[in-house]
mmCIF file with all atom_site columns, C-alpha atoms in Angstrom:
data_model
loop_
_atom_site.group_PDB
_atom_site.id
_atom_site.type_symbol
_atom_site.label_atom_id
_atom_site.label_alt_id
_atom_site.label_comp_id
_atom_site.label_asym_id
_atom_site.label_entity_id
_atom_site.label_seq_id
_atom_site.pdbx_PDB_ins_code
_atom_site.Cartn_x
_atom_site.Cartn_y
_atom_site.Cartn_z
_atom_site.occupancy
_atom_site.B_iso_or_equiv
_atom_site.pdbx_formal_charge
_atom_site.auth_seq_id
_atom_site.auth_comp_id
_atom_site.auth_asym_id
_atom_site.auth_atom_id
_atom_site.pdbx_PDB_model_num
ATOM 1  C CA . LYS A 1 1  ? -14.011 13.390  15.365  1.00 0.00 ? 1  LYS A CA 1
ATOM 2  C CA . ALA A 1 2  ? -15.108 13.606  11.761  1.00 0.00 ? 2  ALA A CA 1
ATOM 3  C CA . THR A 1 3  ? -18.726 14.383  11.046  1.00 0.00 ? 3  THR A CA 1
ATOM 4  C CA . ARG A 1 4  ? -20.880 11.885  9.198   1.00 0.00 ? 4  ARG A CA 1
ATOM 5  C CA . GLY A 1 5  ? -20.672 13.928  5.969   1.00 0.00 ? 5  GLY A CA 1
ATOM 6  C CA . ASN A 1 6  ? -16.888 14.168  6.192   1.00 0.00 ? 6  ASN A CA 1
ATOM 7  C CA . LYS A 1 7  ? -16.576 10.463  6.833   1.00 0.00 ? 7  LYS A CA 1
ATOM 8  C CA . GLU A 1 8  ? -18.667 9.632   3.777   1.00 0.00 ? 8  GLU A CA 1
ATOM 9  C CA . SER A 1 9  ? -16.540 11.806  1.503   1.00 0.00 ? 9  SER A CA 1
ATOM 10 C CA . MET A 1 10 ? -13.385 10.423  3.059   1.00 0.00 ? 10 MET A CA 1
ATOM 11 C CA . ARG A 1 11 ? -14.769 6.916   2.594   1.00 0.00 ? 11 ARG A CA 1
ATOM 12 C CA . ASP A 1 12 ? -15.373 7.557   -1.115  1.00 0.00 ? 12 ASP A CA 1
ATOM 13 C CA . VAL A 1 13 ? -11.854 8.901   -1.636  1.00 0.00 ? 13 VAL A CA 1
ATOM 14 C CA . MET A 1 14 ? -10.312 6.026   0.324   1.00 0.00 ? 14 MET A CA 1
ATOM 15 C CA . PHE A 1 15 ? -12.379 3.447   -1.537  1.00 0.00 ? 15 PHE A CA 1
ATOM 16 C CA . ARG A 1 16 ? -11.384 4.771   -4.977  1.00 0.00 ? 16 ARG A CA 1
ATOM 17 C CA . SER A 1 17 ? -7.713  4.941   -4.000  1.00 0.00 ? 17 SER A CA 1
ATOM 18 C CA . TYR A 1 18 ? -7.638  1.432   -2.562  1.00 0.00 ? 18 TYR A CA 1
ATOM 19 C CA . LYS A 1 19 ? -9.625  0.040   -5.468  1.00 0.00 ? 19 LYS A CA 1
ATOM 20 C CA . ASP A 1 20 ? -7.209  1.519   -8.020  1.00 0.00 ? 20 ASP A CA 1
ATOM 21 C CA . ALA A 1 21 ? -4.240  0.095   -6.103  1.00 0.00 ? 21 ALA A CA 1
ATOM 22 C CA . VAL A 1 22 ? -5.787  -3.367  -5.795  1.00 0.00 ? 22 VAL A CA 1
ATOM 23 C CA . VAL A 1 23 ? -6.708  -3.507  -9.498  1.00 0.00 ? 23 VAL A CA 1
ATOM 24 C CA . LYS A 1 24 ? -3.022  -2.941  -10.301 1.00 0.00 ? 24 LYS A CA 1
ATOM 25 C CA . MET A 1 25 ? -1.966  -5.627  -7.827  1.00 0.00 ? 25 MET A CA 1
ATOM 26 C CA . VAL A 1 26 ? -4.461  -8.154  -9.185  1.00 0.00 ? 26 VAL A CA 1
ATOM 27 C CA . GLU A 1 27 ? -3.456  -7.419  -12.775 1.00 0.00 ? 27 GLU A CA 1
ATOM 28 C CA . ALA A 1 28 ? 0.188   -7.985  -11.801 1.00 0.00 ? 28 ALA A CA 1
ATOM 29 C CA . ILE A 1 29 ? -0.684  -11.495 -10.557 1.00 0.00 ? 29 ILE A CA 1
ATOM 30 C CA . ASP A 1 30 ? -1.650  -12.289 -14.169 1.00 0.00 ? 30 ASP A CA 1
ATOM 31 C CA . VAL A 1 31 ? -4.207  -15.012 -13.462 1.00 0.00 ? 31 VAL A CA 1
ATOM 32 C CA . ASP A 1 32 ? -7.338  -15.489 -15.551 1.00 0.00 ? 32 ASP A CA 1
ATOM 33 C CA . LEU A 1 33 ? -9.723  -14.985 -12.639 1.00 0.00 ? 33 LEU A CA 1
ATOM 34 C CA . PRO A 1 34 ? -12.969 -15.511 -14.616 1.00 0.00 ? 34 PRO A CA 1
ATOM 35 C CA . SER A 1 35 ? -11.732 -19.006 -15.521 1.00 0.00 ? 35 SER A CA 1
ATOM 36 C CA . ILE A 1 36 ? -11.912 -19.793 -11.786 1.00 0.00 ? 36 ILE A CA 1
ATOM 37 C CA . ASN A 1 37 ? -15.420 -18.350 -11.539 1.00 0.00 ? 37 ASN A CA 1
ATOM 38 C CA . PRO A 1 38 ? -17.211 -16.079 -14.056 1.00 0.00 ? 38 PRO A CA 1
ATOM 39 C CA . LEU A 1 39 ? -18.070 -13.575 -11.310 1.00 0.00 ? 39 LEU A CA 1
ATOM 40 C CA . PHE A 1 40 ? -14.445 -13.437 -10.207 1.00 0.00 ? 40 PHE A CA 1
ATOM 41 C CA . THR A 1 41 ? -13.205 -10.401 -12.121 1.00 0.00 ? 41 THR A CA 1
ATOM 42 C CA . ASN A 1 42 ? -10.403 -7.946  -11.354 1.00 0.00 ? 42 ASN A CA 1
ATOM 43 C CA . GLU A 1 43 ? -13.069 -5.323  -10.675 1.00 0.00 ? 43 GLU A CA 1
ATOM 44 C CA . LEU A 1 44 ? -14.935 -7.532  -8.179  1.00 0.00 ? 44 LEU A CA 1
ATOM 45 C CA . VAL A 1 45 ? -11.736 -8.466  -6.341  1.00 0.00 ? 45 VAL A CA 1
ATOM 46 C CA . ALA A 1 46 ? -10.631 -4.824  -6.209  1.00 0.00 ? 46 ALA A CA 1
ATOM 47 C CA . GLU A 1 47 ? -13.982 -3.675  -4.834  1.00 0.00 ? 47 GLU A CA 1
ATOM 48 C CA . TYR A 1 48 ? -13.980 -6.479  -2.261  1.00 0.00 ? 48 TYR A CA 1
ATOM 49 C CA . TYR A 1 49 ? -10.586 -5.513  -0.880  1.00 0.00 ? 49 TYR A CA 1
ATOM 50 C CA . ALA A 1 50 ? -11.214 -1.767  -1.145  1.00 0.00 ? 50 ALA A CA 1
ATOM 51 C CA . ASN A 1 51 ? -14.371 -2.161  0.941   1.00 0.00 ? 51 ASN A CA 1
ATOM 52 C CA . ASN A 1 52 ? -12.508 -4.194  3.565   1.00 0.00 ? 52 ASN A CA 1
ATOM 53 C CA . VAL A 1 53 ? -9.576  -1.813  3.856   1.00 0.00 ? 53 VAL A CA 1
ATOM 54 C CA . THR A 1 54 ? -11.838 1.234   3.939   1.00 0.00 ? 54 THR A CA 1
ATOM 55 C CA . PHE A 1 55 ? -13.956 -0.337  6.682   1.00 0.00 ? 55 PHE A CA 1
ATOM 56 C CA . VAL A 1 56 ? -10.945 -1.190  8.846   1.00 0.00 ? 56 VAL A CA 1
ATOM 57 C CA . VAL A 1 57 ? -9.352  2.250   8.438   1.00 0.00 ? 57 VAL A CA 1
ATOM 58 C CA . LEU A 1 58 ? -12.595 4.027   9.337   1.00 0.00 ? 58 LEU A CA 1
ATOM 59 C CA . LYS A 1 59 ? -13.013 1.780   12.395  1.00 0.00 ? 59 LYS A CA 1
ATOM 60 C CA . TRP A 1 60 ? -9.408  2.504   13.367  1.00 0.00 ? 60 TRP A CA 1
ATOM 61 C CA . ILE A 1 61 ? -10.114 6.246   13.101  1.00 0.00 ? 61 ILE A CA 1
ATOM 62 C CA . ASP A 1 62 ? -13.311 5.821   15.166  1.00 0.00 ? 62 ASP A CA 1
ATOM 63 C CA . MET A 1 63 ? -11.154 4.120   17.825  1.00 0.00 ? 63 MET A CA 1
ATOM 64 C CA . ASP A 1 64 ? -9.027  7.296   17.925  1.00 0.00 ? 64 ASP A CA 1
ATOM 65 C CA . MET A 1 65 ? -6.182  5.423   16.208  1.00 0.00 ? 65 MET A CA 1
ATOM 66 C CA . LYS A 1 66 ? -5.108  3.855   19.502  1.00 0.00 ? 66 LYS A CA 1
ATOM 67 C CA . VAL A 1 67 ? -3.708  0.814   17.711  1.00 0.00 ? 67 VAL A CA 1
ATOM 68 C CA . PRO A 1 68 ? -0.268  1.570   16.218  1.00 0.00 ? 68 PRO A CA 1
ATOM 69 C CA . SER A 1 69 ? -0.342  2.059   12.455  1.00 0.00 ? 69 SER A CA 1
ATOM 70 C CA . ASP A 1 70 ? 2.200   -0.731  11.895  1.00 0.00 ? 70 ASP A CA 1
ATOM 71 C CA . LYS A 1 71 ? -0.302  -3.148  13.469  1.00 0.00 ? 71 LYS A CA 1
ATOM 72 C CA . VAL A 1 72 ? -3.004  -1.929  11.086  1.00 0.00 ? 72 VAL A CA 1
ATOM 73 C CA . VAL A 1 73 ? -0.668  -2.497  8.125   1.00 0.00 ? 73 VAL A CA 1
ATOM 74 C CA . GLU A 1 74 ? 0.198   -5.943  9.488   1.00 0.00 ? 74 GLU A CA 1
ATOM 75 C CA . LEU A 1 75 ? -3.511  -6.780  9.640   1.00 0.00 ? 75 LEU A CA 1
ATOM 76 C CA . PHE A 1 76 ? -4.008  -5.710  6.017   1.00 0.00 ? 76 PHE A CA 1
ATOM 77 C CA . GLN A 1 77 ? -1.047  -7.766  4.848   1.00 0.00 ? 77 GLN A CA 1
ATOM 78 C CA . THR A 1 78 ? -2.298  -10.845 6.680   1.00 0.00 ? 78 THR A CA 1
ATOM 79 C CA . MET A 1 79 ? -5.884  -10.403 5.430   1.00 0.00 ? 79 MET A CA 1
ATOM 80 C CA . PHE A 1 80 ? -4.835  -9.817  1.825   1.00 0.00 ? 80 PHE A CA 1
ATOM 81 C CA . ILE A 1 81 ? -2.169  -12.516 1.535   1.00 0.00 ? 81 ILE A CA 1
ATOM 82 C CA . THR A 1 82 ? -4.248  -15.150 3.301   1.00 0.00 ? 82 THR A CA 1
ATOM 83 C CA . SER A 1 83 ? -7.404  -14.547 1.319   1.00 0.00 ? 83 SER A CA 1
ATOM 84 C CA . ILE A 1 84 ? -5.809  -14.042 -2.107  1.00 0.00 ? 84 ILE A CA 1
ATOM 85 C CA . GLU A 1 85 ? -3.867  -17.286 -1.692  1.00 0.00 ? 85 GLU A CA 1
ATOM 86 C CA . GLY A 1 86 ? -7.168  -19.015 -0.971  1.00 0.00 ? 86 GLY A CA 1
ATOM 87 C CA . PHE A 1 87 ? -8.606  -17.719 -4.255  1.00 0.00 ? 87 PHE A CA 1
ATOM 88 C CA . LEU A 1 88 ? -5.631  -18.844 -6.278  1.00 0.00 ? 88 LEU A CA 1
#
């Protein structure tokens, strides 16, 4: 298993990667998010999803990746699509 220090560095790398990807996805939706709520910015949405994905992946790793990766991807797709539709 990864040590605490390794997990924290891995978490930071994962978070940045996911955040960058989500910012691009949110920008592609082309909705004026702050008009919905002033706090609702691309940056906030990206950080929200990056934190969620990072948390789930780290938990999956802690569980020795016993759940098949396609099920993890399915969970992400369901979580993202369901919650982003609720925002919009």
